[in-house]
Short mmCIF file of C-alpha atoms in Angstrom, two decimals:
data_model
loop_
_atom_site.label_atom_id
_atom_site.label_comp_id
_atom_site.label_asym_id
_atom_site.label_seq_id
_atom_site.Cartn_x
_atom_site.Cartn_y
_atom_site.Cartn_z
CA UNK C 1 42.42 -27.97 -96.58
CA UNK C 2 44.82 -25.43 -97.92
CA UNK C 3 44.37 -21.53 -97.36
CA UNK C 4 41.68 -20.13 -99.74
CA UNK C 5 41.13 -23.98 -101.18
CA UNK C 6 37.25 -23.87 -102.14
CA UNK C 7 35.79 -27.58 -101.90
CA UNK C 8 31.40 -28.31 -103.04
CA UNK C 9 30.10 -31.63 -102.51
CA UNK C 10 26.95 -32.58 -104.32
CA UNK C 11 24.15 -31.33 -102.59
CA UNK C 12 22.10 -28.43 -103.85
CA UNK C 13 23.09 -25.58 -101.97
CA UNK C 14 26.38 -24.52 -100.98
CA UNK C 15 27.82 -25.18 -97.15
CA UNK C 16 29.72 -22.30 -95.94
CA UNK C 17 32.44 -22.74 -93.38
CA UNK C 18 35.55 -21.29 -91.67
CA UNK C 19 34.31 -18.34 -90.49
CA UNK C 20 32.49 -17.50 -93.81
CA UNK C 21 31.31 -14.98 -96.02
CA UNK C 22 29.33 -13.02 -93.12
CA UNK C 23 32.89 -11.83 -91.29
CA UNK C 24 33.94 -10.51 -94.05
CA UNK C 25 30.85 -8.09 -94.73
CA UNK C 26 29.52 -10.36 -97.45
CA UNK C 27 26.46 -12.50 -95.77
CA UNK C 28 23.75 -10.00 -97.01
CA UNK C 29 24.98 -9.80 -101.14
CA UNK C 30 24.93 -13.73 -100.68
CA UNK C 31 21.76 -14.55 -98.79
CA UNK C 32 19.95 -12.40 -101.37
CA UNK C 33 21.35 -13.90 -104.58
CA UNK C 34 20.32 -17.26 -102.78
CA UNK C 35 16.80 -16.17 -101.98
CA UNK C 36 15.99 -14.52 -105.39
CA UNK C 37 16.21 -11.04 -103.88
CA UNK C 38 18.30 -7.98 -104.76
CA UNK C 39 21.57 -7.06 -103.30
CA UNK C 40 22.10 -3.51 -101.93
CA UNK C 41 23.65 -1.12 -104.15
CA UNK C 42 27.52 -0.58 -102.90
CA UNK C 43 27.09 2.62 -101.16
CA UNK C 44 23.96 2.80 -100.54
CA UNK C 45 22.86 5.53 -97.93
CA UNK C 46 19.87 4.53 -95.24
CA UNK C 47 17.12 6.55 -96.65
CA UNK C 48 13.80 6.39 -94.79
CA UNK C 49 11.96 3.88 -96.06
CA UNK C 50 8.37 2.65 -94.55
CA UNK C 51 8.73 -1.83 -93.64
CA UNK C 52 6.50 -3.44 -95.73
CA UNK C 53 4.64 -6.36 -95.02
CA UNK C 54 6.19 -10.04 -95.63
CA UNK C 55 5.38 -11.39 -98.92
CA UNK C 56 2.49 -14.73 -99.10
CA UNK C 57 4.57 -17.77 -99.50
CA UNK C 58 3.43 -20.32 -101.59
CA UNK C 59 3.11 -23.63 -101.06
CA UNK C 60 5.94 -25.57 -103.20
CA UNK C 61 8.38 -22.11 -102.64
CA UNK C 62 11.88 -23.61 -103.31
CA UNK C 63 14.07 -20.53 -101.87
CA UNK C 64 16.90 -22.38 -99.51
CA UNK C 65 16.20 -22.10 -95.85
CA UNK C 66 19.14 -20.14 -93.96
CA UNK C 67 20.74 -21.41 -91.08
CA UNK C 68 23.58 -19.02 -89.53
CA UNK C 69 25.41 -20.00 -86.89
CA UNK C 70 27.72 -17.58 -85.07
CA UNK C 71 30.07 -18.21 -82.48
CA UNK C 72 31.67 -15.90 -79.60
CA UNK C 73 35.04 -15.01 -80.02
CA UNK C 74 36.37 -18.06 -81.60
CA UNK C 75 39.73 -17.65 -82.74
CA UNK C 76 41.25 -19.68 -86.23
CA UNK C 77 43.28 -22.69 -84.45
CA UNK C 78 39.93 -24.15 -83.03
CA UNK C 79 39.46 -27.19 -85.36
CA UNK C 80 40.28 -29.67 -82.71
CA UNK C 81 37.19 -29.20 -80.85
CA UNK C 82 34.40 -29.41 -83.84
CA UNK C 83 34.92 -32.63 -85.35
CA UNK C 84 31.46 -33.11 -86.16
CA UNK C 85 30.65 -29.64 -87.72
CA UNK C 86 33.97 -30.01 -89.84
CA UNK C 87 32.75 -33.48 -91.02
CA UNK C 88 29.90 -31.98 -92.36
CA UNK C 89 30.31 -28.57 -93.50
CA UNK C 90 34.12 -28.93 -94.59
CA UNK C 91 33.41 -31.96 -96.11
CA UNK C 92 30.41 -30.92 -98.86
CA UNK C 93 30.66 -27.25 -98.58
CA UNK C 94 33.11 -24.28 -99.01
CA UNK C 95 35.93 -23.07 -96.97
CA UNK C 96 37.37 -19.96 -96.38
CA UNK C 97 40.42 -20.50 -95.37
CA UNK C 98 41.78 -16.56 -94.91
CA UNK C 99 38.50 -14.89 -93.49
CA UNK C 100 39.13 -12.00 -91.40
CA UNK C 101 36.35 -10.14 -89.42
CA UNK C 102 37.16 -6.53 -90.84
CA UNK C 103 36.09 -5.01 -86.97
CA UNK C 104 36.93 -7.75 -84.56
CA UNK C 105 34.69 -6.08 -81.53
CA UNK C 106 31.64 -8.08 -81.14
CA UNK C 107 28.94 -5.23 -81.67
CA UNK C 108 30.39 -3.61 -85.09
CA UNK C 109 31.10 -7.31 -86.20
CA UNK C 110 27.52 -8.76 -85.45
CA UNK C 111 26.16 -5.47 -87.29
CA UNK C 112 28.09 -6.27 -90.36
CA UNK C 113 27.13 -10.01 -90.47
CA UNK C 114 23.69 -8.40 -89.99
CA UNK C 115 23.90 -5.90 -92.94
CA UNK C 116 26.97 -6.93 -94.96
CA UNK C 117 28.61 -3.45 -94.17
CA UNK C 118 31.68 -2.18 -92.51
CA UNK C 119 31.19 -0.81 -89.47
CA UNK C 120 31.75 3.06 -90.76
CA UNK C 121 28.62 2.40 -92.94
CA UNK C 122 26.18 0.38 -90.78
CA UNK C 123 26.85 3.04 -87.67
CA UNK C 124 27.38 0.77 -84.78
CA UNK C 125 31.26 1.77 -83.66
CA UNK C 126 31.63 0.27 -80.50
CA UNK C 127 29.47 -2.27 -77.80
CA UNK C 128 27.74 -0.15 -75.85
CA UNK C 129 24.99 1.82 -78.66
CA UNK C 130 23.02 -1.34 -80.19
CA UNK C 131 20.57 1.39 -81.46
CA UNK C 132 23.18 3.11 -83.64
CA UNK C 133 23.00 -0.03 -85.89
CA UNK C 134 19.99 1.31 -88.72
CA UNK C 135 17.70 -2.19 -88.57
CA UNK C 136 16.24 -1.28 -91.92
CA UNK C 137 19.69 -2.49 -93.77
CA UNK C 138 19.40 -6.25 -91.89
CA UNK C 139 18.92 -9.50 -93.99
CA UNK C 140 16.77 -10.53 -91.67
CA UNK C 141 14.18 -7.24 -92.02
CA UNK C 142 15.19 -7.85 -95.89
CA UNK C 143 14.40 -11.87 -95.66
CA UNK C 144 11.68 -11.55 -93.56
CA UNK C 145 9.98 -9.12 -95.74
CA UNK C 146 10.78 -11.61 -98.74
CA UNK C 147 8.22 -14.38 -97.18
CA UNK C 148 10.90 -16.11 -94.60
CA UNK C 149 10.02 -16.94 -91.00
CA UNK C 150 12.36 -15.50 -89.17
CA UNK C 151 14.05 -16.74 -85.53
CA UNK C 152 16.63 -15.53 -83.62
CA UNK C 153 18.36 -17.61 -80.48
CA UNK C 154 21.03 -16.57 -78.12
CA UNK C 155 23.42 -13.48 -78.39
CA UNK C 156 22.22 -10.34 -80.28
CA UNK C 157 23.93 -7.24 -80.46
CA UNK C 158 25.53 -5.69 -76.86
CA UNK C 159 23.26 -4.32 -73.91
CA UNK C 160 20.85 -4.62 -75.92
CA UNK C 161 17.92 -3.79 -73.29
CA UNK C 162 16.32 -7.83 -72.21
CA UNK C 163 12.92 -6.59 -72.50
CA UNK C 164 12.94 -4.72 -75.80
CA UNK C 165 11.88 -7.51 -78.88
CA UNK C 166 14.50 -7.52 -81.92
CA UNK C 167 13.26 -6.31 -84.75
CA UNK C 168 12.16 -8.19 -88.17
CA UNK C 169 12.02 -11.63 -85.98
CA UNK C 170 9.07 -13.98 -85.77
CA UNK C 171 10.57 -15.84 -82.80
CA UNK C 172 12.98 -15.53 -80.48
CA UNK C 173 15.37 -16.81 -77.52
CA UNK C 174 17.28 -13.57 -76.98
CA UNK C 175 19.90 -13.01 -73.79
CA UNK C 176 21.17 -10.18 -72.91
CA UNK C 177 23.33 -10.03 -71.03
CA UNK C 178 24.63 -13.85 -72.00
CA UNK C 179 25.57 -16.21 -68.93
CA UNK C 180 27.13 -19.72 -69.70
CA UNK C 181 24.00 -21.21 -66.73
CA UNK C 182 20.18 -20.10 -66.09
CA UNK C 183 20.56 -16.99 -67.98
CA UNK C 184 17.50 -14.57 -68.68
CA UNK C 185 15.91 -14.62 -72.11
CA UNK C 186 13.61 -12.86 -73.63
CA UNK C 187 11.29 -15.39 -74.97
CA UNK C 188 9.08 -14.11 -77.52
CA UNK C 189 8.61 -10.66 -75.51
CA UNK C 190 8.23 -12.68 -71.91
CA UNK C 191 11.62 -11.93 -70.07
CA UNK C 192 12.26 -15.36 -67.84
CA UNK C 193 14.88 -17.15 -66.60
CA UNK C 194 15.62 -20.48 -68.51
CA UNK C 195 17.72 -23.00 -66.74
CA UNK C 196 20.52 -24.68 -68.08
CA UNK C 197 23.41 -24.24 -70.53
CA UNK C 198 22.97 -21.29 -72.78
CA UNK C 199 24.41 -23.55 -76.01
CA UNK C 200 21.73 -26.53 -75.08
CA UNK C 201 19.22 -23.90 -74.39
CA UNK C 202 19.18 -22.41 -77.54
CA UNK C 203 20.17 -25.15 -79.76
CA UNK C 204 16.55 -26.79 -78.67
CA UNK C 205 14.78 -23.74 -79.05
CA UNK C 206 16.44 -23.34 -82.83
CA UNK C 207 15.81 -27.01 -83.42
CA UNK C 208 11.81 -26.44 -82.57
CA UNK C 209 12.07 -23.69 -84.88
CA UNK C 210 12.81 -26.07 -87.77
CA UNK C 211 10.78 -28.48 -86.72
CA UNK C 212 8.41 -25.99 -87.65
CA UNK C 213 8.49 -25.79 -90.85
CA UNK C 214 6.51 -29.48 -90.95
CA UNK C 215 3.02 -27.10 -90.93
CA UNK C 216 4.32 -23.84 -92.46
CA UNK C 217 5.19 -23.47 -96.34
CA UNK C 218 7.66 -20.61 -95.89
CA UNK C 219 11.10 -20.72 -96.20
CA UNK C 220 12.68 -20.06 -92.59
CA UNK C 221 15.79 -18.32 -91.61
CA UNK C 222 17.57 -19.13 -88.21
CA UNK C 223 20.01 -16.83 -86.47
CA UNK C 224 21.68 -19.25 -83.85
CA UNK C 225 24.56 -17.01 -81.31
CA UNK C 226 26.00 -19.06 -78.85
CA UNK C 227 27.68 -17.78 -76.36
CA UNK C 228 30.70 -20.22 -76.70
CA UNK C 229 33.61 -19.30 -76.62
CA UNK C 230 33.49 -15.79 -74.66
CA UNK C 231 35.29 -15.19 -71.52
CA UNK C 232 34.62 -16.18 -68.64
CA UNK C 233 34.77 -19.51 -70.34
CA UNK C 234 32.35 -21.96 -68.68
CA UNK C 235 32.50 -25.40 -70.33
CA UNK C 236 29.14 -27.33 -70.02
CA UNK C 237 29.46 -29.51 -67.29
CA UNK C 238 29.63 -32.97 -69.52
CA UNK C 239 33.05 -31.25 -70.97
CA UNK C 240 34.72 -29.46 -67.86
CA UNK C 241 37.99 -31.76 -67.79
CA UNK C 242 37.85 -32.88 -70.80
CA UNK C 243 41.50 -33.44 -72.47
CA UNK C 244 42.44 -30.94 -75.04
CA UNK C 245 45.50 -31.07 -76.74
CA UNK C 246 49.13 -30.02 -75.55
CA UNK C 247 49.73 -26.14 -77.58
CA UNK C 248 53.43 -25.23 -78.45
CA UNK C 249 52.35 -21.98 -79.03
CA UNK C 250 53.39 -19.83 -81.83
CA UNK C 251 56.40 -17.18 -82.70
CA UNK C 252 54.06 -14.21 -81.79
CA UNK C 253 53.34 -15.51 -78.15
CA UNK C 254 56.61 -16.51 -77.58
CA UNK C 255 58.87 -13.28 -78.72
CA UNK C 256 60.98 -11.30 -76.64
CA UNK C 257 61.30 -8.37 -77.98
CA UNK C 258 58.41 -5.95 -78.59
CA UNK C 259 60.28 -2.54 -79.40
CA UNK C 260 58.37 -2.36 -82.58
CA UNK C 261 54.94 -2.69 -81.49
CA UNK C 262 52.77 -0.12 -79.72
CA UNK C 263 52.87 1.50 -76.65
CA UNK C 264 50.24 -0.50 -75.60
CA UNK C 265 51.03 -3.62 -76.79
CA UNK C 266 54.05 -3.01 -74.78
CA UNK C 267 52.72 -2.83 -71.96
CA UNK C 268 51.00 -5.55 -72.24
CA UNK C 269 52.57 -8.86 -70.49
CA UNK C 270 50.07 -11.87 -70.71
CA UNK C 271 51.98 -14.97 -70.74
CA UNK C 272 52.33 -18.41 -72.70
CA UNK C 273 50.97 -20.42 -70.11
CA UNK C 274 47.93 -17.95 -69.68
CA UNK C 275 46.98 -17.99 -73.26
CA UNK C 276 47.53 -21.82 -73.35
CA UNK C 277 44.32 -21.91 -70.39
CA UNK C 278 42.54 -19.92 -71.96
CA UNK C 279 42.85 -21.92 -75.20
CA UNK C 280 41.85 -24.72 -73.11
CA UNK C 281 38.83 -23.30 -71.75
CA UNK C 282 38.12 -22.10 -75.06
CA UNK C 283 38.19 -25.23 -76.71
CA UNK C 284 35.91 -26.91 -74.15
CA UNK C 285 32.85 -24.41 -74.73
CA UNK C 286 33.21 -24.82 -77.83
CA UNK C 287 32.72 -29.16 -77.47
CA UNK C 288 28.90 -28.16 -77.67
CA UNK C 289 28.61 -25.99 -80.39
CA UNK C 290 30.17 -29.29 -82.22
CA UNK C 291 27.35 -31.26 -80.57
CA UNK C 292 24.66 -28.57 -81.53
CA UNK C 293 26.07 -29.06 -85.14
CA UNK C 294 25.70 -32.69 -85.31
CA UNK C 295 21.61 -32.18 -83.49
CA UNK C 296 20.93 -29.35 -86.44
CA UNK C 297 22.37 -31.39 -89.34
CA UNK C 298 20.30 -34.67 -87.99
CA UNK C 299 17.09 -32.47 -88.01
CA UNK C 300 17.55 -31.27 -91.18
CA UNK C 301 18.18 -34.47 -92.40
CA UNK C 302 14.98 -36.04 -90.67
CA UNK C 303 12.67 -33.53 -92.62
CA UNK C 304 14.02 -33.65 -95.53
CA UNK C 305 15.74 -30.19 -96.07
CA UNK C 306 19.51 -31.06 -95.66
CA UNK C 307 20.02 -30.22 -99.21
CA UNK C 308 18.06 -27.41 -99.10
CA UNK C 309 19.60 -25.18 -96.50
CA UNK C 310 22.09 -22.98 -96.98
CA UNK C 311 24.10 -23.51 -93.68
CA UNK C 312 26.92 -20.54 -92.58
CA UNK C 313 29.31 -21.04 -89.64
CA UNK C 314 31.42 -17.95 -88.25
CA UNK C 315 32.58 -16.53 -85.43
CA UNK C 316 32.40 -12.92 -85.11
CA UNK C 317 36.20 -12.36 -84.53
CA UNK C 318 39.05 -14.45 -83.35
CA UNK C 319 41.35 -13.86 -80.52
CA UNK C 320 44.88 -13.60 -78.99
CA UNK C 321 46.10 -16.14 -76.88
CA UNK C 322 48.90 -14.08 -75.06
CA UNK C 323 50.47 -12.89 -78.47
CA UNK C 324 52.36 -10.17 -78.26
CA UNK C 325 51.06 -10.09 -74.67
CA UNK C 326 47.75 -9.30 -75.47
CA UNK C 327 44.95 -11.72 -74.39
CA UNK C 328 41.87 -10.20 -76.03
CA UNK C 329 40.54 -8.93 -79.20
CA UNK C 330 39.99 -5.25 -80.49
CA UNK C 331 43.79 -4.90 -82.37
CA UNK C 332 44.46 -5.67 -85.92
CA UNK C 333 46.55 -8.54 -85.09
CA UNK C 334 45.79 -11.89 -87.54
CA UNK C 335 45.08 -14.29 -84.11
CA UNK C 336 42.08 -11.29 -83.54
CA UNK C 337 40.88 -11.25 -86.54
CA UNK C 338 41.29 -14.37 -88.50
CA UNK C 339 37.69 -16.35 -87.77
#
């Protein structure tokens, strides 16, 4: 698909991939306009205002659930290793083919996903101050005061304390901090250590979430945060030697010459063949979010609600793969922050 080519399929609600609408500071204006509920006004400061309680749902309520799916640090050129999840979501939904993550540092980026604001407006600057971020501009305090059920699995916002419950959620799988194996969770306010692979962990715990909805009327949103494809990169076991394909790499890893870029960036002196592993590793993790894809789609599809989901898929911000030296995130450099 072609940069900025839009593409709907027939079912009822739109499919929103390639990094969507929630990198670039748009997810809350569009989750709201889905549900029924109104946007923030552009500007808008964060008076004091007292949470009210969620609204009754009613039985036969025909607001789209919400299932967003964020990723860790997934760069652009990651295609190869989501077949499934492109099969779906490219093929009947939308794509966004130049999405940028306006911050690409996980914190400020998760905030604005969170409350569809750049980081200068939601308050949350940097990784280390999750309680800078003002909760009551989240669409999840905003859907789950609308009548959703709320759940949040995996990742939240960083050093974010384990044993402290995110607000506005009904249920939750949170880990902080996020290991690839056996990580601790806070599980519904209990912090215990879960064994296995954080992407499997989660994805089941999301997946009873749904299942949930069988016995309860309301509308449900699901905040799924893998930790795929952070550093260190630990591919689930299944996928450790997998085969990925040979990278040529690309003008901005391969120059010689950096006398027009930064101090730092001149100093910096990661090389082809490092970003090329780490591209491998990368793309390895990121072989179960694919599979996690393919389980959510079937259990949508088994309770009838395929075509009434809205499903997002983003990363929070991309990465560099040795360009220009550099082999992280944090610069305004397109392979950091085109998701």
């Amino acid at each position: 698909m072609s940069d900025g080519e839009r593409r709907r399929g027939p079912g009822r609600r739109a499919v929103l991939t390639g990094a969507a609408v929630a990198a670039t500071g748009a997810a809350l204006p569009l989750v709201l306009r889905a549900t029924g509920g109104d946007s923030p006004a552009a500007g808008a400061t964060a008076a004091p205002v007292a949470s009210r309680a969620p609204s009754p749902a009613t039985r036969g309520d025909d607001r789209p659930n919400i299932l967003l799916v964020l990723t860790d640090d997934q760069p652009k050129d990651t295609d190869w290793a989501l077949p499934q999840t492109l099969d779906w979501l490219g093929g009947s939904g939308t794509t966004f083919g130049r999405a940028h993550a306006n911050t690409p540092l996980c914190a400020p980026s998760r905030a604005s996903i969170m409350s569809g604001r750049y980081a200068h407006n939601h308050g949350l600057l940097d990784t280390r101050h999750p309680g800078h971020l003002d909760q009551r501009t989240t669409v999840q305090r905003r859907l789950h005061e609308a009548g959703y059920r709320t759940g949040l699995f995996g990742k939240y916002l960083n050093y974010w304390p384990t044993g402290h419950n995110p607000p506005h959620f009904d249920e939750w799988l949170l880990q902080e901090p996020v290991r690839y194996y056996n990580g601790h969770y806070n599980d519904n306010g209990t912090v215990r250590t879960v064994p296995g692979y954080n992407t499997t962990v989660i994805k089941d715990r999301a997946l009873d979430f749904i299942e949930g909805s069988r016995d309860d009327t309301r509308p449900w949103f699901a905040f799924v945060a893998t930790r795929s494809a952070h550093e260190v990169n630990i591919p689930e076991r299944k996928y450790a030697h997998t085969r990925v394909p040979e990278w040529q790499g690309r003008p901005s890893v391969l120059e010689t010459s950096k006398g027009d870029k930064p101090p730092y960036l001149r100093r910096a002196h990661h090389t082809f063949a490092e970003g090329g592993a780490l591209r491998t590793r990368q793309l390895r993790t990121l072989l179960s979010v694919d599979d996690a894809m393919r389980d959510f789609r079937d259990k949508l599809r088994a309770l009838g609600q395929l075509d009434n989901t809205l499903v997002l898929f983003t990363s929070d911000h991309g990465l560099c793969w040795g360009d220009h030296g550099w082999l992280r995130k944090s610069v305004p450099y397109r392979p950091s922050l085109e998701v």
